[in-house]
mmCIF file with all atom_site columns, C-alpha atoms in Angstrom:
data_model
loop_
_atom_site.group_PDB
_atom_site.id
_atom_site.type_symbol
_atom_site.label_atom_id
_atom_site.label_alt_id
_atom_site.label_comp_id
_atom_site.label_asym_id
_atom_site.label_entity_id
_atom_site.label_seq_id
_atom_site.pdbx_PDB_ins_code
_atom_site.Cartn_x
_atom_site.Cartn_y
_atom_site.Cartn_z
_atom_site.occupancy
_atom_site.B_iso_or_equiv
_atom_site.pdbx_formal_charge
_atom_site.auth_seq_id
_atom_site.auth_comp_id
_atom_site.auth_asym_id
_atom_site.auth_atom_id
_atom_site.pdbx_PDB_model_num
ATOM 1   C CA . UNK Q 1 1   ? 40.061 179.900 40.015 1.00 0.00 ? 147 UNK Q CA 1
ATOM 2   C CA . UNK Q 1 2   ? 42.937 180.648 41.777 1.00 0.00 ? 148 UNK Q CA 1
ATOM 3   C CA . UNK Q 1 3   ? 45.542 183.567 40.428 1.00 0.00 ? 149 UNK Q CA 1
ATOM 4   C CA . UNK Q 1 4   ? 49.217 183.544 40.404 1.00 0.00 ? 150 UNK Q CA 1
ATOM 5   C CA . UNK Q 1 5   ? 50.704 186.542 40.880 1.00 0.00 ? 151 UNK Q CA 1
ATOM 6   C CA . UNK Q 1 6   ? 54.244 186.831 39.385 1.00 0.00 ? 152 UNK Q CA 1
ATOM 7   C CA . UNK Q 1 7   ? 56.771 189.255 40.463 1.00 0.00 ? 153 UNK Q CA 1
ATOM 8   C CA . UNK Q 1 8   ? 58.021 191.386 37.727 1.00 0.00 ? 154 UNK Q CA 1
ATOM 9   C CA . UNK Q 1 9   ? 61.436 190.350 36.051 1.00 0.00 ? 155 UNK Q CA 1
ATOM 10  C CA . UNK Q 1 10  ? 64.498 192.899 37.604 1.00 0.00 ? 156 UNK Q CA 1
ATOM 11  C CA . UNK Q 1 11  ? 66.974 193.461 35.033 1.00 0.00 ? 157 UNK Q CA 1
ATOM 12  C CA . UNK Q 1 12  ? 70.286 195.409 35.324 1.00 0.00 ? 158 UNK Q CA 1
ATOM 13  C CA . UNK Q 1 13  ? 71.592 198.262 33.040 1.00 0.00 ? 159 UNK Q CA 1
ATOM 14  C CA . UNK Q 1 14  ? 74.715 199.930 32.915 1.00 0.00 ? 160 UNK Q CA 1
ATOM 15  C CA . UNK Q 1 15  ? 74.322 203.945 32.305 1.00 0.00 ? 161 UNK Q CA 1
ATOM 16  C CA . UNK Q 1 16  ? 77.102 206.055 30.791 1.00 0.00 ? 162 UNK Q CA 1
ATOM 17  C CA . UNK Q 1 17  ? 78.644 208.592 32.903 1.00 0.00 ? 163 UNK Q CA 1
ATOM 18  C CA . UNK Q 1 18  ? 77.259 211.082 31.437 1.00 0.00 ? 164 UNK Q CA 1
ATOM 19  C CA . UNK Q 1 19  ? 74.727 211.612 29.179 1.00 0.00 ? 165 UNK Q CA 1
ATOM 20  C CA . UNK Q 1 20  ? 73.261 214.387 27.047 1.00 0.00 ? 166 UNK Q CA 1
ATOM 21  C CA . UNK Q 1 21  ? 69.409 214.924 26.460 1.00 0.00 ? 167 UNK Q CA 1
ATOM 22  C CA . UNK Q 1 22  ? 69.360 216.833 23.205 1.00 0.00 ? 168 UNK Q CA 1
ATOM 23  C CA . UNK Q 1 23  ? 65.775 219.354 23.202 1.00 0.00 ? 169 UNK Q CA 1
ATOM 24  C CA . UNK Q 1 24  ? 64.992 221.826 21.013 1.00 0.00 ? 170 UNK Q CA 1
ATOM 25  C CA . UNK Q 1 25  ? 64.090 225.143 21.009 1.00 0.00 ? 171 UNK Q CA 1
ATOM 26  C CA . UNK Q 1 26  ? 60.437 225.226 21.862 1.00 0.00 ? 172 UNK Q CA 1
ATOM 27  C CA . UNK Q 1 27  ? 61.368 222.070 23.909 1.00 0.00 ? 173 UNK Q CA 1
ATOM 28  C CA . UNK Q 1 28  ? 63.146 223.830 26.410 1.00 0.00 ? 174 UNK Q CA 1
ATOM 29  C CA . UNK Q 1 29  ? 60.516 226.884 26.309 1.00 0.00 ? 175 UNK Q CA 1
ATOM 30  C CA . UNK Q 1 30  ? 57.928 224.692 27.672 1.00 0.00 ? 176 UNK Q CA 1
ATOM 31  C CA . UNK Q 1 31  ? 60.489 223.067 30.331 1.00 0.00 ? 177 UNK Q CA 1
ATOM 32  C CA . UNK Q 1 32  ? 61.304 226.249 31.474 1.00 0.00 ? 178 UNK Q CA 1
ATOM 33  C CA . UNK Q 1 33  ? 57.782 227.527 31.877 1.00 0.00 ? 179 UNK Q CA 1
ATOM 34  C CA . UNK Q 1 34  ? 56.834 223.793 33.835 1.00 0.00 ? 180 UNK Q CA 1
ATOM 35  C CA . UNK Q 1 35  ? 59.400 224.000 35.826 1.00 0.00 ? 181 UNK Q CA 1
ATOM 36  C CA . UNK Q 1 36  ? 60.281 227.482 37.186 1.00 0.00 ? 182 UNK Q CA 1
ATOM 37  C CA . UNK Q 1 37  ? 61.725 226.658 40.253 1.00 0.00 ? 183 UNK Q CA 1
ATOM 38  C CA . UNK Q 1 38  ? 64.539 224.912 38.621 1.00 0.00 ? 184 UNK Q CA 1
ATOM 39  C CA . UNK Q 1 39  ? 67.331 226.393 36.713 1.00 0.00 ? 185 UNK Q CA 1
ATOM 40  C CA . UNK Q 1 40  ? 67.451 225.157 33.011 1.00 0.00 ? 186 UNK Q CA 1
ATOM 41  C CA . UNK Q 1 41  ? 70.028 226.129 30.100 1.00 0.00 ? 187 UNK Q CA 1
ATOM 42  C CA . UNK Q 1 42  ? 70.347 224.832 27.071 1.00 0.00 ? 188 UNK Q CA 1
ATOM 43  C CA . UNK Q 1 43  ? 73.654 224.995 24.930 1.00 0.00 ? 189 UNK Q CA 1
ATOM 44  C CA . UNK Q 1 44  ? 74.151 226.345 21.517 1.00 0.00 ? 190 UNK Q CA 1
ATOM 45  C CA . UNK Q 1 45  ? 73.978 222.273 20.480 1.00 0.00 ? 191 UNK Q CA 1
ATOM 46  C CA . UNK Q 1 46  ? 70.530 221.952 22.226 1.00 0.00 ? 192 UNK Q CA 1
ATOM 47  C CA . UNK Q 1 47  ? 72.021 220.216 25.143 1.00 0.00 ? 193 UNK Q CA 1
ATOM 48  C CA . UNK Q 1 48  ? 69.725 220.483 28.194 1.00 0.00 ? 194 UNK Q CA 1
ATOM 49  C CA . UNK Q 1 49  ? 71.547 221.412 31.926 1.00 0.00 ? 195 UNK Q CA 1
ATOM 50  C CA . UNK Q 1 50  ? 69.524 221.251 35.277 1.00 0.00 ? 196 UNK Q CA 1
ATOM 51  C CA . UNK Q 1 51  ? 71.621 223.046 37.571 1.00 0.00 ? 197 UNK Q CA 1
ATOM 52  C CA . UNK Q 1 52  ? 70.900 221.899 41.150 1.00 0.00 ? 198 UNK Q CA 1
ATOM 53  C CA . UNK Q 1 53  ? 69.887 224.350 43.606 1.00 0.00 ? 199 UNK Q CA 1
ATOM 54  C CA . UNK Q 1 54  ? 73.256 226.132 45.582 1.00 0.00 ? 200 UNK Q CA 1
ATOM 55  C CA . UNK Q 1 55  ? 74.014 224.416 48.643 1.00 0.00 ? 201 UNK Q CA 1
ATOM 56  C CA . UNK Q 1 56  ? 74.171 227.219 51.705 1.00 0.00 ? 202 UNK Q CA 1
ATOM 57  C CA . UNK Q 1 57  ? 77.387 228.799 50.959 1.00 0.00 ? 203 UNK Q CA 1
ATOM 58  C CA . UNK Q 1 58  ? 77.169 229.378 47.604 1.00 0.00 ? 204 UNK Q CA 1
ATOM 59  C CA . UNK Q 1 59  ? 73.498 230.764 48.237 1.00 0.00 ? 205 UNK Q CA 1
ATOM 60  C CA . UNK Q 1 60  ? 75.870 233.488 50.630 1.00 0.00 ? 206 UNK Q CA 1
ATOM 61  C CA . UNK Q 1 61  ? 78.271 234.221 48.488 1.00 0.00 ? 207 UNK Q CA 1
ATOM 62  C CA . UNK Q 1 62  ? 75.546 234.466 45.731 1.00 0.00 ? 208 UNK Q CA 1
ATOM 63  C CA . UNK Q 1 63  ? 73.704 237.104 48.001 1.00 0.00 ? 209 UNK Q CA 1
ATOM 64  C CA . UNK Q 1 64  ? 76.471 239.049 48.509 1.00 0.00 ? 210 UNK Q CA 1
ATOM 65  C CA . UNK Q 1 65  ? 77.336 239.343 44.424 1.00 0.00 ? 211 UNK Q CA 1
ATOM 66  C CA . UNK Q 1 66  ? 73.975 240.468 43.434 1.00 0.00 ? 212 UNK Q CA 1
ATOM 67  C CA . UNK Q 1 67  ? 73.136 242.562 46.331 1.00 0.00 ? 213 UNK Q CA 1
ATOM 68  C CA . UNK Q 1 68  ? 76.337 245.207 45.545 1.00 0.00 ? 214 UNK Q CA 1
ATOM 69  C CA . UNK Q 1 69  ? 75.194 244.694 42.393 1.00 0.00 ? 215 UNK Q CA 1
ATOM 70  C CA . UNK Q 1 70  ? 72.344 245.768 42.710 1.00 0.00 ? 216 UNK Q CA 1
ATOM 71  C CA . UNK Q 1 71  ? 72.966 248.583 45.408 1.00 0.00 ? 217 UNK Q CA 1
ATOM 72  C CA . UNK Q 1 72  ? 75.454 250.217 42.500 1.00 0.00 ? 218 UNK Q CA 1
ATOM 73  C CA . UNK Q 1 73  ? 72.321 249.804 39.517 1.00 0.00 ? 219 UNK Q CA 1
ATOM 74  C CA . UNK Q 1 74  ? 70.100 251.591 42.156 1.00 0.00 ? 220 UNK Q CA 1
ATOM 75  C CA . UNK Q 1 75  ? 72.557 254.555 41.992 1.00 0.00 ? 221 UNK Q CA 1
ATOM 76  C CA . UNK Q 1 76  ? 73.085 254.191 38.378 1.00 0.00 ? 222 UNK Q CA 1
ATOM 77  C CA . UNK Q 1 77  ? 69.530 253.819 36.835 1.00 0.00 ? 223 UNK Q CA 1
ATOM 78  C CA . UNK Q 1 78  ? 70.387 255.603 33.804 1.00 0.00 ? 224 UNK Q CA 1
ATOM 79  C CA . UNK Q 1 79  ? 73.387 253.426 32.802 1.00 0.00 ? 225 UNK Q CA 1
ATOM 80  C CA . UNK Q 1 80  ? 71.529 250.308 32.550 1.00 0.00 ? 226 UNK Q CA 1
ATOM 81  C CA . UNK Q 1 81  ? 69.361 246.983 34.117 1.00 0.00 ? 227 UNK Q CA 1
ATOM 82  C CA . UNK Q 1 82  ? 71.054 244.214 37.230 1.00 0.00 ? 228 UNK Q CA 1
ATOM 83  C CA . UNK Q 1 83  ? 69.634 240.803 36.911 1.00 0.00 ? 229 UNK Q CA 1
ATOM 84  C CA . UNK Q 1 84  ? 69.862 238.033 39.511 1.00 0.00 ? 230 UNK Q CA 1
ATOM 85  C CA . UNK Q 1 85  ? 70.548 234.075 38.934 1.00 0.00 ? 231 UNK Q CA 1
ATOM 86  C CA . UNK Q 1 86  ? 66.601 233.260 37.754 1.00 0.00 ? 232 UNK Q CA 1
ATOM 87  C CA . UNK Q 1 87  ? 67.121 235.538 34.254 1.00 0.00 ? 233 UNK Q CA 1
ATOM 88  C CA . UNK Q 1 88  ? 68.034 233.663 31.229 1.00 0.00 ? 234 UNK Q CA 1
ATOM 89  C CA . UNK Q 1 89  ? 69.558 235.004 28.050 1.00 0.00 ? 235 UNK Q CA 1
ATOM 90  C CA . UNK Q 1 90  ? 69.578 233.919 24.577 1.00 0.00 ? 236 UNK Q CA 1
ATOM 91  C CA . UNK Q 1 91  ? 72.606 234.208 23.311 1.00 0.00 ? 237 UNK Q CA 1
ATOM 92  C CA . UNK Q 1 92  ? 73.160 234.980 19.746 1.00 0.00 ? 238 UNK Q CA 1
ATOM 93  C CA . UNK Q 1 93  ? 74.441 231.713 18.857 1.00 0.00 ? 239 UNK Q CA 1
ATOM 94  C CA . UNK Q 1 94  ? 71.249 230.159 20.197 1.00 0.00 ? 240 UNK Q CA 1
ATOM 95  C CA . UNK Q 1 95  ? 72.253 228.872 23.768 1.00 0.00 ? 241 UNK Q CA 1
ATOM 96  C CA . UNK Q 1 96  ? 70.213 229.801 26.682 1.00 0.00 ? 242 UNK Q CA 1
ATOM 97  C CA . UNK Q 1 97  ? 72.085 230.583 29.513 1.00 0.00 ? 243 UNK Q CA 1
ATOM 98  C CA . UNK Q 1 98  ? 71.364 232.359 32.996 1.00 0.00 ? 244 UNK Q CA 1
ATOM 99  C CA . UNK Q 1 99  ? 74.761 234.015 34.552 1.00 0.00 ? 245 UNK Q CA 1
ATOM 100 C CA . UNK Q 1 100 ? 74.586 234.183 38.590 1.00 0.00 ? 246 UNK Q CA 1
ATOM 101 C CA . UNK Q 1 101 ? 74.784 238.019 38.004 1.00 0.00 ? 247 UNK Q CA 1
ATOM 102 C CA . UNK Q 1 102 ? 74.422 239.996 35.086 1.00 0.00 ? 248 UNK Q CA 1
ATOM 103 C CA . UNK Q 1 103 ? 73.869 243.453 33.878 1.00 0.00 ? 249 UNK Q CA 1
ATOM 104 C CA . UNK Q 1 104 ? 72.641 245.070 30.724 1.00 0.00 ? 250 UNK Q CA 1
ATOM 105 C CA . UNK Q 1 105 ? 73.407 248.531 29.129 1.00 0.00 ? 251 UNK Q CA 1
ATOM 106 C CA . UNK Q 1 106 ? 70.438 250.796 28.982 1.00 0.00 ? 252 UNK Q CA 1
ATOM 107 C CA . UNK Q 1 107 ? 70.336 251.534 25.640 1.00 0.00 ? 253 UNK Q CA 1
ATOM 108 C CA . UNK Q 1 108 ? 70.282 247.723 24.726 1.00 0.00 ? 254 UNK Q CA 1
ATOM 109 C CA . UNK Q 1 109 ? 67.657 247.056 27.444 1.00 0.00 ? 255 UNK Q CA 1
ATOM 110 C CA . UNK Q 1 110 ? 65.418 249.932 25.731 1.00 0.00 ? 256 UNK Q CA 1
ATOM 111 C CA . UNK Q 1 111 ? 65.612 248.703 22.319 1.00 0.00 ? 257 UNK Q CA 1
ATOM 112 C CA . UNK Q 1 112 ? 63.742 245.162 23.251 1.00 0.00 ? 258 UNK Q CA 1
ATOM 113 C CA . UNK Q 1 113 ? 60.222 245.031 22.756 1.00 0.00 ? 259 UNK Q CA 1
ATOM 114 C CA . UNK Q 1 114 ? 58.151 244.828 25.952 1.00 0.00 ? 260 UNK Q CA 1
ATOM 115 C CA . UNK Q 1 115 ? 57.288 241.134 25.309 1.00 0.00 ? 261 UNK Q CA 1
ATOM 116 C CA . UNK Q 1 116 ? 61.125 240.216 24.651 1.00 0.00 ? 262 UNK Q CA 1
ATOM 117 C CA . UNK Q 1 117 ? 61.443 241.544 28.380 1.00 0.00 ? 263 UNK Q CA 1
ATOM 118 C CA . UNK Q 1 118 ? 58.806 239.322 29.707 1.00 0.00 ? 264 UNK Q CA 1
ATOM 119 C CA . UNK Q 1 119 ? 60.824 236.068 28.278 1.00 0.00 ? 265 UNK Q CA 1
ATOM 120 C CA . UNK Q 1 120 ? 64.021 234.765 28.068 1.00 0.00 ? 266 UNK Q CA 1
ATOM 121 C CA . UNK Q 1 121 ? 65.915 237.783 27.182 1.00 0.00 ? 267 UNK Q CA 1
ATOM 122 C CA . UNK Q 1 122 ? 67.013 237.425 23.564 1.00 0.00 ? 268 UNK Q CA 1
ATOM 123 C CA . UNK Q 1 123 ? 71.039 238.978 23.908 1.00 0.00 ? 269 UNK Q CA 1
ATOM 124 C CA . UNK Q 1 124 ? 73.911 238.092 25.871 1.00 0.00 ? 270 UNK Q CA 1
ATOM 125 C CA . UNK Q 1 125 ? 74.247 240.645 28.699 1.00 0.00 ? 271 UNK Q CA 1
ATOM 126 C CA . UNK Q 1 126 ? 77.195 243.579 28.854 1.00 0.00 ? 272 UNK Q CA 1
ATOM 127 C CA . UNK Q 1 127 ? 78.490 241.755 31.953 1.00 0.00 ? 273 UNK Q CA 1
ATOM 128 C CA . UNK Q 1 128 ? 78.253 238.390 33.496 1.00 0.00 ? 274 UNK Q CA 1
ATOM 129 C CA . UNK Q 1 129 ? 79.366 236.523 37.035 1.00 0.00 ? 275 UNK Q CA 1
ATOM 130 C CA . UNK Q 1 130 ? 79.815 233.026 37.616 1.00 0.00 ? 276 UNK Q CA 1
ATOM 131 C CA . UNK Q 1 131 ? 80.240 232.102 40.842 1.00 0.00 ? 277 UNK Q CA 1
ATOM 132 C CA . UNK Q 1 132 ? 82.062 228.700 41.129 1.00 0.00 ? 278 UNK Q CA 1
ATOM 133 C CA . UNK Q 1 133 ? 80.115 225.795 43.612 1.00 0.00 ? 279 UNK Q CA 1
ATOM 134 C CA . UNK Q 1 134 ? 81.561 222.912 45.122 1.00 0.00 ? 280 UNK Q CA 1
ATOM 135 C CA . UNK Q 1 135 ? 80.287 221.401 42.013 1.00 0.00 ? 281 UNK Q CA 1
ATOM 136 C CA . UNK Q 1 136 ? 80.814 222.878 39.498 1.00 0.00 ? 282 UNK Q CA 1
ATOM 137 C CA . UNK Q 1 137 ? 83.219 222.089 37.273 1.00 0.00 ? 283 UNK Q CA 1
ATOM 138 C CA . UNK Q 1 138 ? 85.981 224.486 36.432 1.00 0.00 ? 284 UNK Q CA 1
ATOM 139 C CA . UNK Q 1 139 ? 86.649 223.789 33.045 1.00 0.00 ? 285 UNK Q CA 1
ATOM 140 C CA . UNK Q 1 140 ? 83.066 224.010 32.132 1.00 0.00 ? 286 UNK Q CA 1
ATOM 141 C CA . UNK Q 1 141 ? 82.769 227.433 33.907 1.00 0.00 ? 287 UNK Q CA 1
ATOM 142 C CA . UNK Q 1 142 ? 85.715 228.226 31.437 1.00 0.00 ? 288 UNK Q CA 1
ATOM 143 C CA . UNK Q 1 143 ? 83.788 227.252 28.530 1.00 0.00 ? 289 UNK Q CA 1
ATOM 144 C CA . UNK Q 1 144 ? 80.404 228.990 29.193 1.00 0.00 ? 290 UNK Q CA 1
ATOM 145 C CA . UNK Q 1 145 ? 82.381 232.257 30.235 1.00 0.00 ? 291 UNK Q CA 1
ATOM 146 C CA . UNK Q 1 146 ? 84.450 232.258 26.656 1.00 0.00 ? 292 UNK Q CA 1
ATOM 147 C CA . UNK Q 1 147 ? 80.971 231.398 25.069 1.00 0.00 ? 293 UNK Q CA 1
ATOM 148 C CA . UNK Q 1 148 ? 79.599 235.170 26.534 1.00 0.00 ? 294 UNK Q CA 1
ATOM 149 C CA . UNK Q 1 149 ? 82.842 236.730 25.454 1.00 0.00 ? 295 UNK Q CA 1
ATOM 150 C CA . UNK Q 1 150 ? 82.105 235.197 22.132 1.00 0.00 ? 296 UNK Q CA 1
ATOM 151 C CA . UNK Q 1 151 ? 78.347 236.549 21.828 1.00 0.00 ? 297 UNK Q CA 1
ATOM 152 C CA . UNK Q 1 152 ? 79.374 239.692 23.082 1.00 0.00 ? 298 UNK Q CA 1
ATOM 153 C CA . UNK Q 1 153 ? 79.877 240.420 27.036 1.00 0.00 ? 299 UNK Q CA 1
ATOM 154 C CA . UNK Q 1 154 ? 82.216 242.924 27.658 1.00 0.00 ? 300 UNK Q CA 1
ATOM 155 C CA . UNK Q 1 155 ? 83.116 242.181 31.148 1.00 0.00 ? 301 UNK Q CA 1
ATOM 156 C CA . UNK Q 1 156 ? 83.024 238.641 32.988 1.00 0.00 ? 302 UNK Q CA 1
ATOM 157 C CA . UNK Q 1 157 ? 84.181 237.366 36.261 1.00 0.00 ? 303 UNK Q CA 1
ATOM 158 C CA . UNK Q 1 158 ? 84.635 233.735 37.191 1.00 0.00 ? 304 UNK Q CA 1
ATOM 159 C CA . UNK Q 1 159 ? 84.860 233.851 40.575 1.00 0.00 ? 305 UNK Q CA 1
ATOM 160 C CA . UNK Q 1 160 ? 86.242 230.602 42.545 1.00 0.00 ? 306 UNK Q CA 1
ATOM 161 C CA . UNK Q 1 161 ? 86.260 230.104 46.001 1.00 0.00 ? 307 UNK Q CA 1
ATOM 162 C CA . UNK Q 1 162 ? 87.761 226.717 46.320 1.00 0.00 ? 308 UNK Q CA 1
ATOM 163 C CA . UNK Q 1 163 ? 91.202 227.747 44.730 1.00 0.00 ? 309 UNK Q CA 1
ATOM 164 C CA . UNK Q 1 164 ? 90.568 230.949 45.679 1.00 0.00 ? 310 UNK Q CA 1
ATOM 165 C CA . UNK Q 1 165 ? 90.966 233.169 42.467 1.00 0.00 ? 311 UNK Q CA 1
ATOM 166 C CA . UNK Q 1 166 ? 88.914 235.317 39.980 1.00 0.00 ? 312 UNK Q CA 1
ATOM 167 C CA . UNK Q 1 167 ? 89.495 235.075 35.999 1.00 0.00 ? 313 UNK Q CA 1
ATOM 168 C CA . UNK Q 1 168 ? 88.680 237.665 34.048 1.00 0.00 ? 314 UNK Q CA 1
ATOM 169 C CA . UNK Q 1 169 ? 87.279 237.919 30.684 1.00 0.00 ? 315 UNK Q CA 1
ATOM 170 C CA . UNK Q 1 170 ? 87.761 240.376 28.198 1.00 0.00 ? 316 UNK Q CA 1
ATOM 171 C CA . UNK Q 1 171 ? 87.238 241.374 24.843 1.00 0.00 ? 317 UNK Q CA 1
ATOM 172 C CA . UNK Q 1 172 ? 89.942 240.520 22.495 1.00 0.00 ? 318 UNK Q CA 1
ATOM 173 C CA . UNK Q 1 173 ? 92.328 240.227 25.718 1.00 0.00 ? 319 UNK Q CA 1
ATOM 174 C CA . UNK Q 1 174 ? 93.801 237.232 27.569 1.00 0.00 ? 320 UNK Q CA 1
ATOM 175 C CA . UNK Q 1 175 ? 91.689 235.809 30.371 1.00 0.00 ? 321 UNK Q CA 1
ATOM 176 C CA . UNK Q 1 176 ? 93.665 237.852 33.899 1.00 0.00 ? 322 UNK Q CA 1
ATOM 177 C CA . UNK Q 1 177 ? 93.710 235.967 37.146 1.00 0.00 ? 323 UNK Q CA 1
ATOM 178 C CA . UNK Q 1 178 ? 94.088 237.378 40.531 1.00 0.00 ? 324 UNK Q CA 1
ATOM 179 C CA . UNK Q 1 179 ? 94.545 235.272 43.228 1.00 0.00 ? 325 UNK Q CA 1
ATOM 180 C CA . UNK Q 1 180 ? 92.720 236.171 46.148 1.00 0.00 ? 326 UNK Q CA 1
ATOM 181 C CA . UNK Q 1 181 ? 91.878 239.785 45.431 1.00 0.00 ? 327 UNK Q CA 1
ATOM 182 C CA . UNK Q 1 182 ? 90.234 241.937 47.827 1.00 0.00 ? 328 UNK Q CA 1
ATOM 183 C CA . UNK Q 1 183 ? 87.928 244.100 45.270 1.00 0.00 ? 329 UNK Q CA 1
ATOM 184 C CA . UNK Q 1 184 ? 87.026 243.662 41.886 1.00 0.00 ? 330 UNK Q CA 1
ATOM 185 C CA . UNK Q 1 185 ? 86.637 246.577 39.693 1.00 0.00 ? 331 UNK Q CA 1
ATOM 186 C CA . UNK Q 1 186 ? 83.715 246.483 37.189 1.00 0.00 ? 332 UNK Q CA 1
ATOM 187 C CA . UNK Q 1 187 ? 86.219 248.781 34.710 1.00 0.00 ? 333 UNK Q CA 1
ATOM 188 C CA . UNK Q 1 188 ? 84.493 251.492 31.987 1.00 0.00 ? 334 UNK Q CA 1
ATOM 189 C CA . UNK Q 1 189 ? 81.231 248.784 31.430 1.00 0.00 ? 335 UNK Q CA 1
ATOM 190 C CA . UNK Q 1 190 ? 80.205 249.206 34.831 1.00 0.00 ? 336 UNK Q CA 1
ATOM 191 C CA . UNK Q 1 191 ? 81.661 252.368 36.114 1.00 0.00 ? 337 UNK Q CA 1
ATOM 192 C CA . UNK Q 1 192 ? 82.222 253.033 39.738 1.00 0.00 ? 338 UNK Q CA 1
ATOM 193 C CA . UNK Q 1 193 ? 80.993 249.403 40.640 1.00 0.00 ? 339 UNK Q CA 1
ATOM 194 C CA . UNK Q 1 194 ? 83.226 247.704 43.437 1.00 0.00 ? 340 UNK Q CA 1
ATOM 195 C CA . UNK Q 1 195 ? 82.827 244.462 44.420 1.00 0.00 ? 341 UNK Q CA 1
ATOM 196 C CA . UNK Q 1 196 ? 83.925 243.527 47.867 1.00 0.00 ? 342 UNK Q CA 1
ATOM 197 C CA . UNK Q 1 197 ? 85.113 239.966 48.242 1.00 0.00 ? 343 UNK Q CA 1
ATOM 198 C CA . UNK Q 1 198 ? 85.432 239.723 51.978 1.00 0.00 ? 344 UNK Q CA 1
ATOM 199 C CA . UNK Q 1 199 ? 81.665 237.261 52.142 1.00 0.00 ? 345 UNK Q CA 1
ATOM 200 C CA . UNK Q 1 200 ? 82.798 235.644 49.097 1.00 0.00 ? 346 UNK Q CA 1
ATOM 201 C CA . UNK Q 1 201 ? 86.199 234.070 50.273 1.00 0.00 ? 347 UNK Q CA 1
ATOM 202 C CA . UNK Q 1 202 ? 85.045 233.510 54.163 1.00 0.00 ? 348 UNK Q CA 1
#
């Protein structure tokens, strides 16, 4: 008996430009913990983001941002905690975010429980970076820094490269821009903290 093989039917679809995979909370818990080399967030509408990994001059730039960050939380222990790219928070309206940079006042650091440390951190931090990529888009950025401001940060920079500019976030204050600013001053949440933008604009 002979067999004919047939060759599979190939059919074309047309995606939309964008699309949104909806997850849910325990959803994106167990994505998170399969997948921890990638960087997950989830909005406060249970959208799921997969942020690719930096390309090489973000990952600089990056470096440089955390590392004075963390160089002014070794000399200021007391104050509070530095976190890198890799930590996310849950905000208090439910969206799980991870900042490039962040930083978290001791006292608010000490009051979670030792197994709400191990996890996604459940508050939005003091103060939060985002570093713009090639790309990312802007008006995003703009969205997810208002949505800190709105859970709580005190302090947030969006810094851009490609224009280049910084916008600052405040509470209850309009967002400041500085166009190419040597320094940025991490004001009374952050006291003493200079950030030195020569590596970031290069």
């Amino acid at each position: 008996m002979v067999q004919t093989i047939t060759q599979p039917e190939t059919i074309s679809i047309e995606l939309p430009n964008s699309l949104a995979l909806l997850v849910s909370s325990e959803q994106f818990e167990a994505l998170a913990l399969a997948n921890p080399d990638l960087r997950l967030e989830r909005t406060a509408q249970g959208e799921l983001i997969v942020n690719p990994p930096t390309g090489g001059e973000s990952g600089q730039r990056n470096l440089s941002i955390s590392g004075q960050l963390d160089r002014w939380c070794e000399t200021h222990e007391d104050l509070g905690e530095g976190f890198d790219s890799s930590t996310g928070f849950i905000l208090p309206n439910g969206a799980r975010l991870s900042p490039d940079a962040s930083w978290v006042s001791r006292t608010r650091w000490e009051a979670l429980t030792p197994k709400q440390r191990k996890g996604f951190v459940p508050l939005c931090p003091d103060f939060v970076v985002e570093l713009r990529s090639a790309s990312d888009s802007l008006s995003t950025l703009q969205t997810k820094m208002r949505e800190y401001i709105d859970n709580g940060a005190r302090l947030g920079w969006l810094i851009d490269p490609q224009n280049p500019q910084v916008e600052i976030y405040r509470q209850q204050a309009e967002v400041e821009i500085l166009i190419n600013p040597a320094e940025l001053s991490g004001e009374d949440v952050l006291p003493g903290f200079v950030l030195n933008l020569r590596r970031v604009w290069r």
